[in-house]
Amino acid sequence: MSIAHLRKDYQQASLTESDVAADPIEQFGVWFDQALKADAAEANAMSLSTVNDDGRPTSRIVLIKEFDQRGFCWFTNYDSAKGKDLAANPYAALLFFWSALERQVRIEGRIEKVSSEENDAYFYSRPLGSRQSANASAQSQTIANRDLLEQQLASVVGTFGDQPPRPEHWGGYRLVPEKIEFWQGRSSRLHDRIVYTRNADGRWSIGRLQP
């Protein structure tokens, strides 16, 4: 079978304006819980898209660690490629895809850094190996081979043992949403798309987009 003929007809569910909550964060919470209960693979994984100072977009998968009325949060190395993109252009897009439920959630908004207190609280809750790796890896920088990376890790372990500190260049970002779209796959590609847009007064408007 050719790639052009690979397709799936989505028939699990529908989504109408009367189905969704008035608040998109509440609605996201409902869908996220359903993804967890459905044992969707990596339900907390999301594609993060950024744009650098040359206007070139880049995407990668990161893991959401928190969401609330303030926005959607993840943690990384501020000196990484994505960190440099966000310093140059503090806007981004997130995409969750839960294939098991035939659903997507698209989120767009501005970026802010998480507080040092929140960074510390999350960093010191991580497994020891993850804390050591955060100190050992200069994320996104080139390295000659795997052996050198292992040597850097060994140096961190030798220096800090089981108490590696949070590096100053490591912390969280929060995307403050301006638009959130809930996409439910439907038969014959007539998908349901309900979009929330934040108004100037902070309130949300709800609309439907054509598939």
Short mmCIF file of C-alpha atoms in Angstrom, two decimals:
data_model
loop_
_atom_site.label_atom_id
_atom_site.label_comp_id
_atom_site.label_asym_id
_atom_site.label_seq_id
_atom_site.Cartn_x
_atom_site.Cartn_y
_atom_site.Cartn_z
CA MET A 1 0.00 0.00 0.00
CA SER A 2 1.32 3.46 -0.88
CA ILE A 3 1.69 6.17 1.74
CA ALA A 4 -0.99 8.20 -0.04
CA HIS A 5 -3.54 5.49 0.73
CA LEU A 6 -2.80 5.23 4.46
CA ARG A 7 -5.84 6.60 6.28
CA LYS A 8 -8.15 5.99 9.22
CA ASP A 9 -11.80 6.93 9.47
CA TYR A 10 -12.42 8.47 12.90
CA GLN A 11 -15.68 7.34 14.46
CA GLN A 12 -15.21 7.26 18.25
CA ALA A 13 -16.82 10.50 19.37
CA SER A 14 -18.17 13.93 18.51
CA LEU A 15 -17.71 17.41 19.97
CA THR A 16 -20.29 20.19 20.03
CA GLU A 17 -20.41 23.60 21.61
CA SER A 18 -22.79 22.26 24.26
CA ASP A 19 -20.29 19.51 25.19
CA VAL A 20 -17.48 21.77 26.31
CA ALA A 21 -16.86 23.73 29.50
CA ALA A 22 -16.98 27.53 29.46
CA ASP A 23 -13.33 27.58 30.53
CA PRO A 24 -10.73 25.92 28.26
CA ILE A 25 -8.40 24.96 31.12
CA GLU A 26 -11.27 23.06 32.72
CA GLN A 27 -12.02 21.43 29.37
CA PHE A 28 -8.37 20.50 28.92
CA GLY A 29 -8.42 18.90 32.36
CA VAL A 30 -11.40 16.77 31.36
CA TRP A 31 -9.71 15.56 28.18
CA PHE A 32 -6.37 15.02 29.90
CA ASP A 33 -8.00 12.85 32.56
CA GLN A 34 -9.78 10.87 29.85
CA ALA A 35 -6.47 10.35 28.02
CA LEU A 36 -4.90 9.02 31.22
CA LYS A 37 -7.85 6.69 31.88
CA ALA A 38 -7.67 5.46 28.28
CA ASP A 39 -3.98 4.65 28.88
CA ALA A 40 -3.03 6.83 25.91
CA ALA A 41 0.68 6.46 25.18
CA GLU A 42 2.66 9.32 26.74
CA ALA A 43 -0.49 11.30 27.50
CA ASN A 44 1.67 14.05 29.01
CA ALA A 45 3.80 14.42 25.87
CA MET A 46 3.32 17.52 23.74
CA SER A 47 4.97 18.99 20.68
CA LEU A 48 6.52 22.38 21.42
CA SER A 49 7.06 24.67 18.43
CA THR A 50 9.28 27.74 18.66
CA VAL A 51 10.64 30.29 16.18
CA ASN A 52 14.21 31.62 16.23
CA ASP A 53 15.37 35.14 15.50
CA ASP A 54 15.67 34.27 11.78
CA GLY A 55 11.99 33.33 11.66
CA ARG A 56 12.67 29.60 11.32
CA PRO A 57 10.34 27.24 13.23
CA THR A 58 11.46 24.16 15.16
CA SER A 59 9.41 21.48 16.93
CA ARG A 60 10.25 18.84 19.51
CA ILE A 61 8.44 16.68 22.08
CA VAL A 62 8.53 17.78 25.73
CA LEU A 63 6.55 16.66 28.78
CA ILE A 64 3.98 18.86 30.48
CA LYS A 65 4.57 19.04 34.23
CA GLU A 66 1.77 21.32 35.35
CA PHE A 67 -1.26 23.16 34.03
CA ASP A 68 -3.63 25.54 35.79
CA GLN A 69 -5.27 28.89 35.17
CA ARG A 70 -1.83 30.46 34.73
CA GLY A 71 -0.97 28.22 31.78
CA PHE A 72 0.96 25.12 30.71
CA CYS A 73 4.39 24.42 32.22
CA TRP A 74 7.46 22.35 31.27
CA PHE A 75 11.13 22.37 32.34
CA THR A 76 14.36 22.44 30.36
CA ASN A 77 17.80 23.97 29.94
CA TYR A 78 17.47 27.72 29.33
CA ASP A 79 20.63 27.59 27.18
CA SER A 80 19.19 24.92 24.87
CA ALA A 81 18.05 25.61 21.30
CA LYS A 82 14.46 26.04 22.45
CA GLY A 83 15.60 28.34 25.24
CA LYS A 84 17.43 30.55 22.77
CA ASP A 85 14.39 30.60 20.49
CA LEU A 86 12.14 31.65 23.35
CA ALA A 87 14.55 34.38 24.41
CA ALA A 88 14.41 35.80 20.88
CA ASN A 89 10.69 35.24 20.33
CA PRO A 90 8.66 34.62 23.53
CA TYR A 91 5.69 33.00 21.80
CA ALA A 92 5.13 29.31 21.13
CA ALA A 93 2.62 26.61 20.21
CA LEU A 94 1.87 23.30 21.92
CA LEU A 95 0.20 20.25 20.42
CA PHE A 96 -1.17 17.23 22.26
CA PHE A 97 -2.17 14.24 20.11
CA TRP A 98 -4.02 11.37 21.75
CA SER A 99 -4.40 8.83 18.97
CA ALA A 100 -6.29 6.38 21.18
CA LEU A 101 -9.08 8.95 21.55
CA GLU A 102 -8.75 10.45 18.05
CA ARG A 103 -8.12 13.87 19.63
CA GLN A 104 -5.77 16.82 19.39
CA VAL A 105 -5.41 19.95 21.49
CA ARG A 106 -3.62 22.94 19.95
CA ILE A 107 -2.47 25.75 22.25
CA GLU A 108 -0.87 29.08 21.32
CA GLY A 109 0.36 31.89 23.53
CA ARG A 110 3.14 33.91 25.06
CA ILE A 111 5.94 32.49 27.19
CA GLU A 112 7.13 33.42 30.66
CA LYS A 113 9.72 31.84 32.92
CA VAL A 114 8.68 30.01 36.05
CA SER A 115 9.81 31.40 39.42
CA SER A 116 13.00 30.19 41.11
CA GLU A 117 10.90 28.74 43.94
CA GLU A 118 8.87 26.66 41.50
CA ASN A 119 12.05 25.60 39.70
CA ASP A 120 13.62 24.39 42.94
CA ALA A 121 10.49 22.57 44.04
CA TYR A 122 10.28 20.60 40.82
CA PHE A 123 14.02 20.04 40.34
CA TYR A 124 14.50 18.49 43.78
CA SER A 125 11.48 16.23 43.25
CA ARG A 126 13.14 14.64 40.19
CA PRO A 127 14.93 11.27 40.29
CA LEU A 128 18.62 11.51 41.19
CA GLY A 129 19.75 10.48 37.72
CA SER A 130 17.71 13.24 36.10
CA ARG A 131 19.20 15.84 38.46
CA GLN A 132 22.70 14.62 37.70
CA SER A 133 22.06 14.66 33.95
CA ALA A 134 20.80 18.25 34.12
CA ASN A 135 24.21 19.24 35.50
CA ALA A 136 26.19 17.05 33.10
CA SER A 137 24.62 17.94 29.74
CA ALA A 138 25.05 21.21 27.85
CA GLN A 139 21.77 20.60 26.04
CA SER A 140 21.77 21.15 22.25
CA GLN A 141 25.55 21.67 22.13
CA THR A 142 27.61 19.33 19.93
CA ILE A 143 29.84 16.69 21.54
CA ALA A 144 32.40 14.38 19.94
CA ASN A 145 31.03 11.08 21.22
CA ARG A 146 29.00 9.28 23.88
CA ASP A 147 32.10 8.54 25.98
CA LEU A 148 32.66 12.25 26.61
CA LEU A 149 29.06 12.63 27.74
CA GLU A 150 29.50 9.74 30.16
CA GLN A 151 32.71 11.37 31.44
CA GLN A 152 30.84 14.61 32.10
CA LEU A 153 28.23 12.69 34.08
CA ALA A 154 30.93 10.90 36.05
CA SER A 155 32.50 14.26 36.89
CA VAL A 156 29.17 15.57 38.21
CA VAL A 157 28.67 12.43 40.31
CA GLY A 158 32.21 12.72 41.66
CA THR A 159 31.72 16.37 42.57
CA PHE A 160 28.19 16.37 44.00
CA GLY A 161 27.42 12.75 44.77
CA ASP A 162 23.72 12.30 45.48
CA GLN A 163 23.10 16.03 46.07
CA PRO A 164 23.51 17.75 42.70
CA PRO A 165 22.28 21.37 42.81
CA ARG A 166 19.84 22.90 40.37
CA PRO A 167 21.92 24.61 37.67
CA GLU A 168 21.19 28.30 37.19
CA HIS A 169 20.50 27.61 33.52
CA TRP A 170 17.82 24.99 34.27
CA GLY A 171 14.20 25.85 34.92
CA GLY A 172 10.64 26.05 33.73
CA TYR A 173 8.65 27.89 31.11
CA ARG A 174 4.94 28.58 31.20
CA LEU A 175 2.86 29.16 28.08
CA VAL A 176 0.10 31.64 28.90
CA PRO A 177 -2.62 30.63 26.44
CA GLU A 178 -4.29 33.03 24.04
CA LYS A 179 -5.95 30.37 21.87
CA ILE A 180 -6.85 26.74 22.60
CA GLU A 181 -8.42 24.43 20.02
CA PHE A 182 -10.02 21.06 20.80
CA TRP A 183 -10.05 18.75 17.78
CA GLN A 184 -12.13 15.58 17.69
CA GLY A 185 -11.72 13.28 14.70
CA ARG A 186 -14.92 12.53 12.79
CA SER A 187 -15.87 10.32 9.88
CA SER A 188 -15.08 11.39 6.29
CA ARG A 189 -12.71 14.09 7.59
CA LEU A 190 -15.59 16.29 8.83
CA HIS A 191 -13.75 16.77 12.12
CA ASP A 192 -15.11 18.80 15.03
CA ARG A 193 -12.97 21.82 15.94
CA ILE A 194 -13.98 23.96 18.91
CA VAL A 195 -11.70 26.93 19.56
CA TYR A 196 -11.40 29.24 22.58
CA THR A 197 -9.92 32.71 22.02
CA ARG A 198 -8.94 34.98 24.91
CA ASN A 199 -10.42 38.47 24.65
CA ALA A 200 -8.77 41.71 25.74
CA ASP A 201 -10.68 41.56 29.04
CA GLY A 202 -9.31 38.09 29.77
CA ARG A 203 -12.56 36.28 29.08
CA TRP A 204 -12.83 33.44 26.59
CA SER A 205 -14.93 33.32 23.42
CA ILE A 206 -15.94 29.95 21.98
CA GLY A 207 -16.35 29.23 18.27
CA ARG A 208 -16.32 26.43 15.73
CA LEU A 209 -13.81 26.06 12.91
CA GLN A 210 -14.45 24.22 9.68
CA PRO A 211 -12.32 21.08 9.26
#
